Short mmCIF file of C-alpha atoms and ligand atoms in Angstrom, two decimals:
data_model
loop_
_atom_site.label_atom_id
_atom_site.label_comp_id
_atom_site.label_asym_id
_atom_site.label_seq_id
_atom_site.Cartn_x
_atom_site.Cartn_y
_atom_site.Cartn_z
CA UNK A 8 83.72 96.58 103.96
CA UNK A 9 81.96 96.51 100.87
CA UNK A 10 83.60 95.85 97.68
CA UNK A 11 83.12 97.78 94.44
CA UNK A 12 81.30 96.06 91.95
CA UNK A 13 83.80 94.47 89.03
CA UNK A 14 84.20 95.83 85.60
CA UNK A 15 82.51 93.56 83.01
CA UNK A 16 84.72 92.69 80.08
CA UNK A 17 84.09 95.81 77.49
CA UNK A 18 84.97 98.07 80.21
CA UNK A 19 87.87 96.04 81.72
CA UNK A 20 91.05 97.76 81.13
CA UNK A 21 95.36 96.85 80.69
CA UNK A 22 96.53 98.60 83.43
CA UNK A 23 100.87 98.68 84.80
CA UNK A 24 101.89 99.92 88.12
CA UNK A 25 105.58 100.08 88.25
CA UNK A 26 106.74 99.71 92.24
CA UNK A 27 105.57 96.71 94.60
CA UNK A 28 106.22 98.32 97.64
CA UNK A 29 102.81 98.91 99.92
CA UNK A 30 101.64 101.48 97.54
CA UNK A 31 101.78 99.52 94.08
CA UNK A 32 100.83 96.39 95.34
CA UNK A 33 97.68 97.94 97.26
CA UNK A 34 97.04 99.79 94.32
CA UNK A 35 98.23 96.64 91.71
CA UNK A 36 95.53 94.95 93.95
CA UNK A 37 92.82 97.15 94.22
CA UNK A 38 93.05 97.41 90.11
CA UNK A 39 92.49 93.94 89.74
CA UNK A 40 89.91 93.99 92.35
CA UNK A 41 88.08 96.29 90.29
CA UNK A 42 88.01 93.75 87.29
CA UNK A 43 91.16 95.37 85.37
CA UNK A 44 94.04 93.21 83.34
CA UNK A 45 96.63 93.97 85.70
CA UNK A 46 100.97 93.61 85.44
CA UNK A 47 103.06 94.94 88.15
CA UNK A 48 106.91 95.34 87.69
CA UNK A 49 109.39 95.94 90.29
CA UNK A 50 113.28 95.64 89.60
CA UNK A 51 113.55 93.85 92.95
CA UNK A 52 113.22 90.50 91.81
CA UNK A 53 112.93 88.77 95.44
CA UNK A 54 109.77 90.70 95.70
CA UNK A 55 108.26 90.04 92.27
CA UNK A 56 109.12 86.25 93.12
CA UNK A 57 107.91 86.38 96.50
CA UNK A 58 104.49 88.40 94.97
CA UNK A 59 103.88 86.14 92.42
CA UNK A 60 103.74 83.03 95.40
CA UNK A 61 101.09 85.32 96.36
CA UNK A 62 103.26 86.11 99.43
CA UNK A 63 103.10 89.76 100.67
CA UNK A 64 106.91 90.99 101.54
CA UNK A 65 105.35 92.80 104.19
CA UNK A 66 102.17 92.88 106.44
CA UNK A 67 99.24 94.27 105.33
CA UNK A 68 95.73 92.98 106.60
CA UNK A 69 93.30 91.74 104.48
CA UNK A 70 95.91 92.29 101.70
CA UNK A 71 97.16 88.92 101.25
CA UNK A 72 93.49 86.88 100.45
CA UNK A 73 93.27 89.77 97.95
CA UNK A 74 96.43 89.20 96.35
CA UNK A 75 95.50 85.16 95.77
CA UNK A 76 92.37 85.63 94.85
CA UNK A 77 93.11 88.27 91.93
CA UNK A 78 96.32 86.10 90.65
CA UNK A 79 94.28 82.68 90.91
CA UNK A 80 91.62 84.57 88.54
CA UNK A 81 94.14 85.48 86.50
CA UNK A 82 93.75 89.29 86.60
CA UNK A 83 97.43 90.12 88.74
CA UNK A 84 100.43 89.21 87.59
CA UNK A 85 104.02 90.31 88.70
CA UNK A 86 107.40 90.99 86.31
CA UNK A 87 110.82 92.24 86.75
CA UNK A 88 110.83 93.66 83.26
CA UNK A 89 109.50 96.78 81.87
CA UNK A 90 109.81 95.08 78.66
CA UNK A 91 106.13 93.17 80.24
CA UNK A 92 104.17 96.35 81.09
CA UNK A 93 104.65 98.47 77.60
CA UNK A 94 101.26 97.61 76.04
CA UNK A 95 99.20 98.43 78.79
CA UNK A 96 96.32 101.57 78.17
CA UNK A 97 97.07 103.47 81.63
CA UNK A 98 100.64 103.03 83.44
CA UNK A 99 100.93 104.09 87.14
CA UNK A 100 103.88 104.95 88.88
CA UNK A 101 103.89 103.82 92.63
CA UNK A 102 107.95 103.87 93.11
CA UNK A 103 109.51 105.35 96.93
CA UNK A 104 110.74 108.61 97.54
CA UNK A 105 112.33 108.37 100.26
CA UNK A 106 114.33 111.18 102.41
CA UNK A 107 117.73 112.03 100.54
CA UNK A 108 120.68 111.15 102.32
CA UNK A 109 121.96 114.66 104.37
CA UNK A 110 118.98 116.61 103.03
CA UNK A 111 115.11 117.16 103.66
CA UNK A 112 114.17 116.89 99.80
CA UNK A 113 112.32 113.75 98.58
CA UNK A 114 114.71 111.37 96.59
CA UNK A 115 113.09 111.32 93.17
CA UNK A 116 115.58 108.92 91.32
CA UNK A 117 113.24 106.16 90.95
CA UNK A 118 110.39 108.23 90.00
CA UNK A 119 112.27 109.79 86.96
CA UNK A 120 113.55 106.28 85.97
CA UNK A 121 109.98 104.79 86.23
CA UNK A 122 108.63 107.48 83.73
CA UNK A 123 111.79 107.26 81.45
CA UNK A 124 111.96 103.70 80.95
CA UNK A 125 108.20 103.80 80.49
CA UNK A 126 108.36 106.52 77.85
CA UNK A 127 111.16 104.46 75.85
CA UNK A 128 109.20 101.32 75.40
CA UNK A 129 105.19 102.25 75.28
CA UNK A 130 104.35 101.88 71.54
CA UNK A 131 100.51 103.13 71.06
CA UNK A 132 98.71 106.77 72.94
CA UNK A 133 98.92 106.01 77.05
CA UNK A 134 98.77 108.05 79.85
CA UNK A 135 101.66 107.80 82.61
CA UNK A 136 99.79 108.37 86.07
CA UNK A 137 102.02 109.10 88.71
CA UNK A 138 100.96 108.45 92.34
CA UNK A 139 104.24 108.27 94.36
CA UNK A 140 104.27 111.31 96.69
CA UNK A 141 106.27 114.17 94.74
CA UNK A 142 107.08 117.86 95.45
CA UNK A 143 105.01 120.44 93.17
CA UNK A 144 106.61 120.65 89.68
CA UNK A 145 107.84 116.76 89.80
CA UNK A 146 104.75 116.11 87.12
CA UNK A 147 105.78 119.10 84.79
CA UNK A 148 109.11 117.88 84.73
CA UNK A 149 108.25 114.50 84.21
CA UNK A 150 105.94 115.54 80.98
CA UNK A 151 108.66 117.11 79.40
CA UNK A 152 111.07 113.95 79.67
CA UNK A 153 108.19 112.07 78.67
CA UNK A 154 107.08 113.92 75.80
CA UNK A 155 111.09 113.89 74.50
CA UNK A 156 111.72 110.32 74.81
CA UNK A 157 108.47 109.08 73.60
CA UNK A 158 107.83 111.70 70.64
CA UNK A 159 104.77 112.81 68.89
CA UNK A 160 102.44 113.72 72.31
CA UNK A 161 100.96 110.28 72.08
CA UNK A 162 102.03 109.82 75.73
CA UNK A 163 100.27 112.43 78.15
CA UNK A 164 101.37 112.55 81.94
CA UNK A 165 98.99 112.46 85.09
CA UNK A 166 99.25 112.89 88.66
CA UNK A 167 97.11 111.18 91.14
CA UNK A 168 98.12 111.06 95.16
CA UNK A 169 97.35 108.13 96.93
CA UNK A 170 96.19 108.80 100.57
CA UNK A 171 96.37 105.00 102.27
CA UNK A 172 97.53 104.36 105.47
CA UNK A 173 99.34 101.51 106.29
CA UNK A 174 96.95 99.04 108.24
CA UNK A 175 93.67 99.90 106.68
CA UNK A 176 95.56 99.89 102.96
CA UNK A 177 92.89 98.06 101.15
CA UNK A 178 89.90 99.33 102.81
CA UNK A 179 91.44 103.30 101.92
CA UNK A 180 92.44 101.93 98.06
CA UNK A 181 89.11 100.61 96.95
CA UNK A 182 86.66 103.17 99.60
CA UNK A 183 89.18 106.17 99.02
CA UNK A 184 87.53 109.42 100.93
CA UNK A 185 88.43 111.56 97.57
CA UNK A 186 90.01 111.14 93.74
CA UNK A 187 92.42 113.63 92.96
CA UNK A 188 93.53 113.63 89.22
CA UNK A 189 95.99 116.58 88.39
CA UNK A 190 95.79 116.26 84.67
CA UNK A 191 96.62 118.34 81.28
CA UNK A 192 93.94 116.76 79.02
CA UNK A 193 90.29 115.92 79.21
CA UNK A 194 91.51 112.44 77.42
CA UNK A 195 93.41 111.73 80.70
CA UNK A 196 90.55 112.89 82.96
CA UNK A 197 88.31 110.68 81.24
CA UNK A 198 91.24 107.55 81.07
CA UNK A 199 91.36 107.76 84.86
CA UNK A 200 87.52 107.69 85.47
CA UNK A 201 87.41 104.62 83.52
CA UNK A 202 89.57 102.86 85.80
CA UNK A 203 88.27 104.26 88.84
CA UNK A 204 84.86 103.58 87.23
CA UNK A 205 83.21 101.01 90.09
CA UNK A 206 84.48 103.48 92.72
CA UNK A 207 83.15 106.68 91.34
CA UNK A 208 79.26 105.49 90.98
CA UNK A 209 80.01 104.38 95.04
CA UNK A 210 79.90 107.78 95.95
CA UNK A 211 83.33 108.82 95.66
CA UNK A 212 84.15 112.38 94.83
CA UNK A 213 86.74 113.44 92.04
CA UNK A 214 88.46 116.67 92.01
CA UNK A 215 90.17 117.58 88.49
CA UNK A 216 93.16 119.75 89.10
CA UNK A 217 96.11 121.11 87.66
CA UNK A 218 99.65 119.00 88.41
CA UNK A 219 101.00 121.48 90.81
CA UNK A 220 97.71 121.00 93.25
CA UNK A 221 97.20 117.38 92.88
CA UNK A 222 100.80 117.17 94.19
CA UNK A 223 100.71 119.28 97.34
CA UNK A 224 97.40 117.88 98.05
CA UNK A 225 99.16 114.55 99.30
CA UNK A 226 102.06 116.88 101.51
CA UNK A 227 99.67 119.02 102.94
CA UNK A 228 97.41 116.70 103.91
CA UNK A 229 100.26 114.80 105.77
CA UNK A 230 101.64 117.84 106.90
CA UNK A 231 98.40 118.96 108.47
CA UNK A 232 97.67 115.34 110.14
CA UNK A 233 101.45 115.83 111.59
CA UNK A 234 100.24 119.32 112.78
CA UNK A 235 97.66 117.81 114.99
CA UNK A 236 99.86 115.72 116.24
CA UNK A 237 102.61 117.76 117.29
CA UNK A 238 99.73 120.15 118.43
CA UNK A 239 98.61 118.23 121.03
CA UNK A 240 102.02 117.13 121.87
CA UNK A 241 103.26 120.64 122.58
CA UNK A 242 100.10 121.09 124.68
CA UNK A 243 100.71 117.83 126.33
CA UNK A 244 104.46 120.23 127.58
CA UNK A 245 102.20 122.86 128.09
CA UNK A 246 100.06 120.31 130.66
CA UNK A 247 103.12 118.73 132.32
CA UNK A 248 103.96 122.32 133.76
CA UNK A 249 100.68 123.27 134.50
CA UNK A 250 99.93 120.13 135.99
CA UNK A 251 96.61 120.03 133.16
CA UNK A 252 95.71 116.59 131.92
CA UNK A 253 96.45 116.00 128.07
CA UNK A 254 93.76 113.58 127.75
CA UNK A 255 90.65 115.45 128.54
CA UNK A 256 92.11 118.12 126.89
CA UNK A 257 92.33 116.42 123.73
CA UNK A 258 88.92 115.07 124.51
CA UNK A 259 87.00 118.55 125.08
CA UNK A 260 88.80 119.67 121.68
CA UNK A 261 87.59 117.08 119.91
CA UNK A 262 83.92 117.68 120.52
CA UNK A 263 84.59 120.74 118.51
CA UNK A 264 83.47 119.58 114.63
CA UNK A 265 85.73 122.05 113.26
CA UNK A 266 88.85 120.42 115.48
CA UNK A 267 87.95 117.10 115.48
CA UNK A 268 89.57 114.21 118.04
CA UNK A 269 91.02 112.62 115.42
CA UNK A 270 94.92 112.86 115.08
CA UNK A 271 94.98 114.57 118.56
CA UNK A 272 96.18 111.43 120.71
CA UNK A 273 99.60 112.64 122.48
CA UNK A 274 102.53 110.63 123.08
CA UNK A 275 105.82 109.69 121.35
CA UNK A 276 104.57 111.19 117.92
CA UNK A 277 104.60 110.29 114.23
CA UNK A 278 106.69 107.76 112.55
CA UNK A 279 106.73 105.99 109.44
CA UNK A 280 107.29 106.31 105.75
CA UNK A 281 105.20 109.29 104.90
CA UNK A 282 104.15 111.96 108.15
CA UNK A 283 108.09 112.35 108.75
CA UNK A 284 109.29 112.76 105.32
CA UNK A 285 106.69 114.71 103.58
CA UNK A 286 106.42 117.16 106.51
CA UNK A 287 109.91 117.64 105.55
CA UNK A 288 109.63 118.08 102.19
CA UNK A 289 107.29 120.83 102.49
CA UNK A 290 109.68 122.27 104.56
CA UNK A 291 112.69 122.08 101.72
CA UNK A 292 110.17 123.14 99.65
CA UNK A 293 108.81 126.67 101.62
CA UNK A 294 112.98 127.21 102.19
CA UNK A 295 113.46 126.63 98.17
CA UNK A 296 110.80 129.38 97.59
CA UNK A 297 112.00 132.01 100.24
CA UNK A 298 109.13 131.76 101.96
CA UNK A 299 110.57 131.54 105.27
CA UNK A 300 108.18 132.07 107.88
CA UNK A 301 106.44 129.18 106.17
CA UNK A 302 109.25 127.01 106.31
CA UNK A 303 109.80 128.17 110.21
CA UNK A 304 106.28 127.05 110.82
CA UNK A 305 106.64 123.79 109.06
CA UNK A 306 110.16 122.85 110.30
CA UNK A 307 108.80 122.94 113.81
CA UNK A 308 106.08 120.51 113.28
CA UNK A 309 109.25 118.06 112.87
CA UNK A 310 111.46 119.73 115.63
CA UNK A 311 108.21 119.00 118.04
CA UNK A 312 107.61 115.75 116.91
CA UNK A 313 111.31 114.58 117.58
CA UNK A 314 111.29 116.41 121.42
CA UNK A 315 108.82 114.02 122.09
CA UNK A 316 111.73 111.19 121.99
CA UNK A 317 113.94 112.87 124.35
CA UNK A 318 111.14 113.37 127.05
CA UNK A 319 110.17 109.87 126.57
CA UNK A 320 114.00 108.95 127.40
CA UNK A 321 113.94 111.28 130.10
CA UNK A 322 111.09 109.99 131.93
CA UNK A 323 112.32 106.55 131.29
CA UNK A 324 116.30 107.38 132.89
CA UNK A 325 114.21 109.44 135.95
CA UNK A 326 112.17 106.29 136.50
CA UNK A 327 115.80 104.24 136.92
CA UNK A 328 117.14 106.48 139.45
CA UNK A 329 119.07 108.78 136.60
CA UNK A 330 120.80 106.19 134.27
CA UNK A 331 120.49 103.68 131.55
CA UNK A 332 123.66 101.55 132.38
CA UNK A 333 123.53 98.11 133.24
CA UNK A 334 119.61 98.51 133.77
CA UNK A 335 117.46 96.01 131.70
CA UNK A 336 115.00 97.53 130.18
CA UNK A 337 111.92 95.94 128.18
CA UNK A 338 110.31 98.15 124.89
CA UNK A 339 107.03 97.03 123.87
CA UNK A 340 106.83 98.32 120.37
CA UNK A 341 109.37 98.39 117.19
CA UNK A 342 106.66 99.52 114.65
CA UNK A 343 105.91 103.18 114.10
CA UNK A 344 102.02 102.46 114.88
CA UNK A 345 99.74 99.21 115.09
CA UNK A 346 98.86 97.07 112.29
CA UNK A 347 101.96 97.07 110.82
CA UNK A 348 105.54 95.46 110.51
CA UNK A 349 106.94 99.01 109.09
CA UNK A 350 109.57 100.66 111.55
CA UNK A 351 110.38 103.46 109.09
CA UNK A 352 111.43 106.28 111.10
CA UNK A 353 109.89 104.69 114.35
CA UNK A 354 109.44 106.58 117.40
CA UNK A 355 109.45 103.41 119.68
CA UNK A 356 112.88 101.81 117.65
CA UNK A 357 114.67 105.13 118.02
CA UNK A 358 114.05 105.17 121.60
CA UNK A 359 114.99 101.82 121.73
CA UNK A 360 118.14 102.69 120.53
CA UNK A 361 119.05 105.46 122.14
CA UNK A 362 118.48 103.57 125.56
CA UNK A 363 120.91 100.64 124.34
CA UNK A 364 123.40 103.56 123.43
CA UNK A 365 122.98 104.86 126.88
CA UNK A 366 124.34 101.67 128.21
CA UNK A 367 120.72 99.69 129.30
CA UNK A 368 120.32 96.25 128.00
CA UNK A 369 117.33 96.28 125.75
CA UNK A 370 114.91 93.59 124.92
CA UNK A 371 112.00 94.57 122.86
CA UNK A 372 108.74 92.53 121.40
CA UNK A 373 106.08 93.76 118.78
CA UNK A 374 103.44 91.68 117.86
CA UNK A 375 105.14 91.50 113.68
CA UNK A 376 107.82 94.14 113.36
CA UNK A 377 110.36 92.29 115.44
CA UNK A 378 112.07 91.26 112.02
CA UNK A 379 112.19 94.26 110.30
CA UNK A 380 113.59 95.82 113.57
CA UNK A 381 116.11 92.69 113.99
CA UNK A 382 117.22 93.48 110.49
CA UNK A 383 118.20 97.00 111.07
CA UNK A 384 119.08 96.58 115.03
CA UNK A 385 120.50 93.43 115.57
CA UNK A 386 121.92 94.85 118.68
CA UNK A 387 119.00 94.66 120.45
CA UNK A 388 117.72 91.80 122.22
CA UNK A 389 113.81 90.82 120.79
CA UNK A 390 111.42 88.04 122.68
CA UNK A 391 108.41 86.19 121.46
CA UNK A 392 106.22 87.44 124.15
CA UNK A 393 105.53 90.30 126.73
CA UNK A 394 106.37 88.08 129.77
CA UNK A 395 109.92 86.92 128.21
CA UNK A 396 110.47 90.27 127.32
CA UNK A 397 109.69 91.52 130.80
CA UNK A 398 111.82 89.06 132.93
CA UNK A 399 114.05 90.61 135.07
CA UNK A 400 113.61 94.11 133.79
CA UNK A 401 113.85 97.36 135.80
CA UNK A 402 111.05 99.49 133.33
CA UNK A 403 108.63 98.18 130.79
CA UNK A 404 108.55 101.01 127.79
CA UNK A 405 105.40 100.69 126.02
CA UNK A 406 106.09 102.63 122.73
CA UNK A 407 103.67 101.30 120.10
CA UNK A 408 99.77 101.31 120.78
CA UNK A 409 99.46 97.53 119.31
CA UNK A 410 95.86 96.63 121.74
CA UNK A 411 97.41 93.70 122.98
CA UNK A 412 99.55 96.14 125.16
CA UNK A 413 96.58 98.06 126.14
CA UNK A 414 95.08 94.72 127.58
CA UNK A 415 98.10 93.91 129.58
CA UNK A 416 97.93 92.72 133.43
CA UNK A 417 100.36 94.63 135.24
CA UNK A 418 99.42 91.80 138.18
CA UNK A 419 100.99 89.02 135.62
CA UNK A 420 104.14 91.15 134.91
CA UNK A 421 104.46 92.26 138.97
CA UNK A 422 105.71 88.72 139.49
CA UNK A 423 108.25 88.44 136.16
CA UNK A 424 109.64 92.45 136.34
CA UNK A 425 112.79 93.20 138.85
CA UNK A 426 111.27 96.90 139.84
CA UNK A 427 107.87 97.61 139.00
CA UNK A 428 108.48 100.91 136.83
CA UNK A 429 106.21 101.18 133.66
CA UNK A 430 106.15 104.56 131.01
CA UNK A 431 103.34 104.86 128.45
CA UNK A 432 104.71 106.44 125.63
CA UNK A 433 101.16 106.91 124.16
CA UNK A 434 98.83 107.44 126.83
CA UNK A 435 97.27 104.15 126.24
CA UNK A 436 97.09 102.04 129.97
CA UNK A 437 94.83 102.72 132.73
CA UNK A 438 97.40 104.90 135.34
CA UNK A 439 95.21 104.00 138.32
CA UNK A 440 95.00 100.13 137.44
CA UNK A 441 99.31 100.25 137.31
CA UNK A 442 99.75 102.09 140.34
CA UNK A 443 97.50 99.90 141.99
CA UNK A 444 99.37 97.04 141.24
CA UNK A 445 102.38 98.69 142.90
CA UNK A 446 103.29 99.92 139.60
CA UNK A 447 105.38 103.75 139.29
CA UNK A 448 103.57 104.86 136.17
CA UNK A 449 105.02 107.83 134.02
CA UNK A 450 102.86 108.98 130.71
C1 UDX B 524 99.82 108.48 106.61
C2 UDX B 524 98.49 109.14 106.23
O1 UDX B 524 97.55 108.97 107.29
C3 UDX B 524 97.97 108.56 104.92
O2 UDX B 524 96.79 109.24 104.52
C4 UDX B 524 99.04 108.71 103.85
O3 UDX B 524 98.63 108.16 102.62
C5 UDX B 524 100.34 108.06 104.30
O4 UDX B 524 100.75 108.61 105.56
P1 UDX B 524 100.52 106.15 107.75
O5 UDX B 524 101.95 106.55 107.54
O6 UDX B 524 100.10 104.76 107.43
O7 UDX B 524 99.55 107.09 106.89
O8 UDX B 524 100.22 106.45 109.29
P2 UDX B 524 99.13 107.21 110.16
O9 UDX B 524 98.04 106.30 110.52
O10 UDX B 524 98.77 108.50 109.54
O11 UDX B 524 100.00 107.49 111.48
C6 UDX B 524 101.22 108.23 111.40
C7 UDX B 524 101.92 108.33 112.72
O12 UDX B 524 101.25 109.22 113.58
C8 UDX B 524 102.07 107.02 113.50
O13 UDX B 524 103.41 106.95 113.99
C9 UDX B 524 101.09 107.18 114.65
O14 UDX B 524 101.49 106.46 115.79
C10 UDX B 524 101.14 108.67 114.89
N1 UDX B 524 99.95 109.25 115.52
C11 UDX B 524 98.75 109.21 114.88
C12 UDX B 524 100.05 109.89 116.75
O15 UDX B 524 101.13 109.95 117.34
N2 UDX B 524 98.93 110.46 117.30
C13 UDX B 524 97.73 110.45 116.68
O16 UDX B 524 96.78 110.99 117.23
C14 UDX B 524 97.63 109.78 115.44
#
């Protein structure tokens, strides 16, 4: 990819982002990438220690050389203390909001301490920018605390959505497809183009809106992606009775520009730390406005997605003769997609899970995420490698698309395997190559 060009000094500006999770320190990154004086603070201080080793805590490609080249010029560096970040010009808030426990609303705890502690200490005219994901009226709410704690309007609030994916983080922070800045003040607008500066004259467009918009911009662009997903999954039901093939399908929609093939790959659905929660959160939200044929339509974007574990459990206890117990059983996949060691609400884990609670014995690999799964799972059984994983099995699961599971030789498992039964939870091996090998092959 091709990197902005750097802000020269005059231009160069102090910028905080408060969070190191894959959002801030993409975005803590990307700042510094573009030439700007960059702190990060997280309260976490294993990940400010491990950050400032220029050690990602999680995987990321292309992020790390980033991350080491910005701190070894001296434009990066990482605190634990908000005390560190109060004299920068522009502050952005990249803090989780995760699922609440027993609800479908966002958790927005950290978010309101982010912008409170913030507000408390700044000492000269700022803007707060706010880019965790938020339902619509978070950045209203969060300009009235500001403008109480920190007095006399000098600090203004902002909202700008980030839209990277985890996997192609760096190449979506510094080539973003759109700026969105939901702002109050033409000060702020013209703040944030500063520090977007060397992305704007790429090409980039920028869309000034109100807070309200720039918020639901980030949910309904997840919840649409989600849609497509789900989509094709309920047509993929709708091909499984018909005896249709998904595939094709998906393929003769796609030539359609207005459709697109993108996002329209069935299988064992969306995971991860956004699709799943901010679909619900639109949901909460349509229910919290009494708008209830939205929220009917919303909630079953979700209700589809999760189905699409069940079948995949189902196919998997047909192809052992009707039961999980006592049957080995090898997953290939903990992480909710490729590229990444994130198992966040993973479709492949929860299977995973579900088998070993049906009584099979389950040994998984993934290419990276086998530690984040062993963390939360350690009653599963993980191996380094495909073969180990295989030996003695009675059904390979292949539940994340990682490539090197899409290369596989089922002739070099035939000989490891106990019964050659395979299911490809996303459509990804070649049927006829499988049952070839003397392979049962469910999709
Ligand atoms: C998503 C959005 O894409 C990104 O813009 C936003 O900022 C954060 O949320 P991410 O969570 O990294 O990014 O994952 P994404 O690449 O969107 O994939 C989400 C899930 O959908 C994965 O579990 C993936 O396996 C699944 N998926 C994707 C499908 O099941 N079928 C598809 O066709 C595409």
């Amino acid at each position: 990819m091709k990197m902005p060009r750097p802000l020269e000094a005059p231009d160069r500006l102090r910028v905080s982002v408060v969070g190191t999770g894959y959002l801030g320190t993409t975005h803590a990154v990307s700042m510094a990438q573009l030439g700007h004086d960059v702190v990060a603070m997280d309260i976490e201080q294993e990940k400010i220690a491990m950050l400032s080793e220029c050690e990602l805590p999680f995987f990321e490609p292309g992020l790390a050389e980033l991350l080491r080249k910005c701190v070894e010029v001296g434009r990066l560096r990482f605190t634990s203390s908000y005390d560190d970040v109060s004299e920068a010009d522009i502050h952005f808030v990249c803090v989780g909001t995760p699922q609440l426990h027993g609800s479908f609303n966002a958790d927005l705890r950290l978010v309101e301490t982010a912008f409170t502690e913030l507000a408390r200490r700044v000492t000269r005219p700022t803007i707060i920018v706010g880019k965790s994901t938020v339902p619509a009226g978070t950045a209203l709410r969060m300009a009235d605390a500001v403008r109480d704690l920190a007095g006399g309007g000098q600090v203004e609030v902002a909202w700008n959505p980030e839209f990277l994916r985890e996997g192609h983080a760096v190449e979506d922070a510094l080539q973003p497809d759109r700026l969105i800045f939901g702002v109050k003040s033409p000060r702020a607008e013209r703040l944030l183009r500063a520090v977007y500066r060397p992305i704007i004259e790429g090409g980039c467009p920028v869309m000034v809106t109100d807070y309200a918009t720039a918020e639901l911009v980030k949910v309904s662009a997840n919840t649409f992606l989600a849609m497509k997903i789900s989509f094709i999954n309920a047509m993929a039901q709708i091909c499984e009775a018909t005896g249709a093939a998904v595939l094709p399908l998906a393929e003769a929609l796609g030539y359609d520009d207005r459709i697109g093939r993108r996002f329209l790959s069935p299988g064992l659905g969306f995971g991860g730390g956004c699709l799943p929660k901010d679909v619900r959160a639109l949901y909460a939200c349509a229910t919290d406005l009494g708008l209830d044929d939205v929220a009917t339509f919303i909630r079953q974007i979700d209700v589809i997605n999760l189905s699409r574990r069940d079948r995949a459990l189902t196919l998997g206890r047909e192809l052992l003769g009707g039961s999980y117990a006592r049957k080995r059983v090898c997953v290939l996949g903990a992480a909710f997609k490729p590229n990444t060691d994130d198992v966040r609400d993973s479709p492949a884990l929860a299977v995973a899970v579900a088998a070993h609670r049906e009584g099979a014995q389950v040994v998984m690999h993934d290419p990276v995420a086998m530690n984040s799964a062993r963390r939360i799972h350690p009653e599963i059984e993980y191996a380094d490698t495909v073969v180990t994983a295989a030996r003695e099995v009675d059904l390979v699961m292949l539940l994340t698309d990682w490539t090197d599971f899409e290369e596989m030789d089922p002739a070099l498992l035939s000989g490891v395997v106990r019964s050659r039964n395979v299911l490809d939870g996303r459509n990804v091996l070649t049927p006829e190559r499988w049952r070839s090998a003397g392979w049962t092959y469910r999709a």
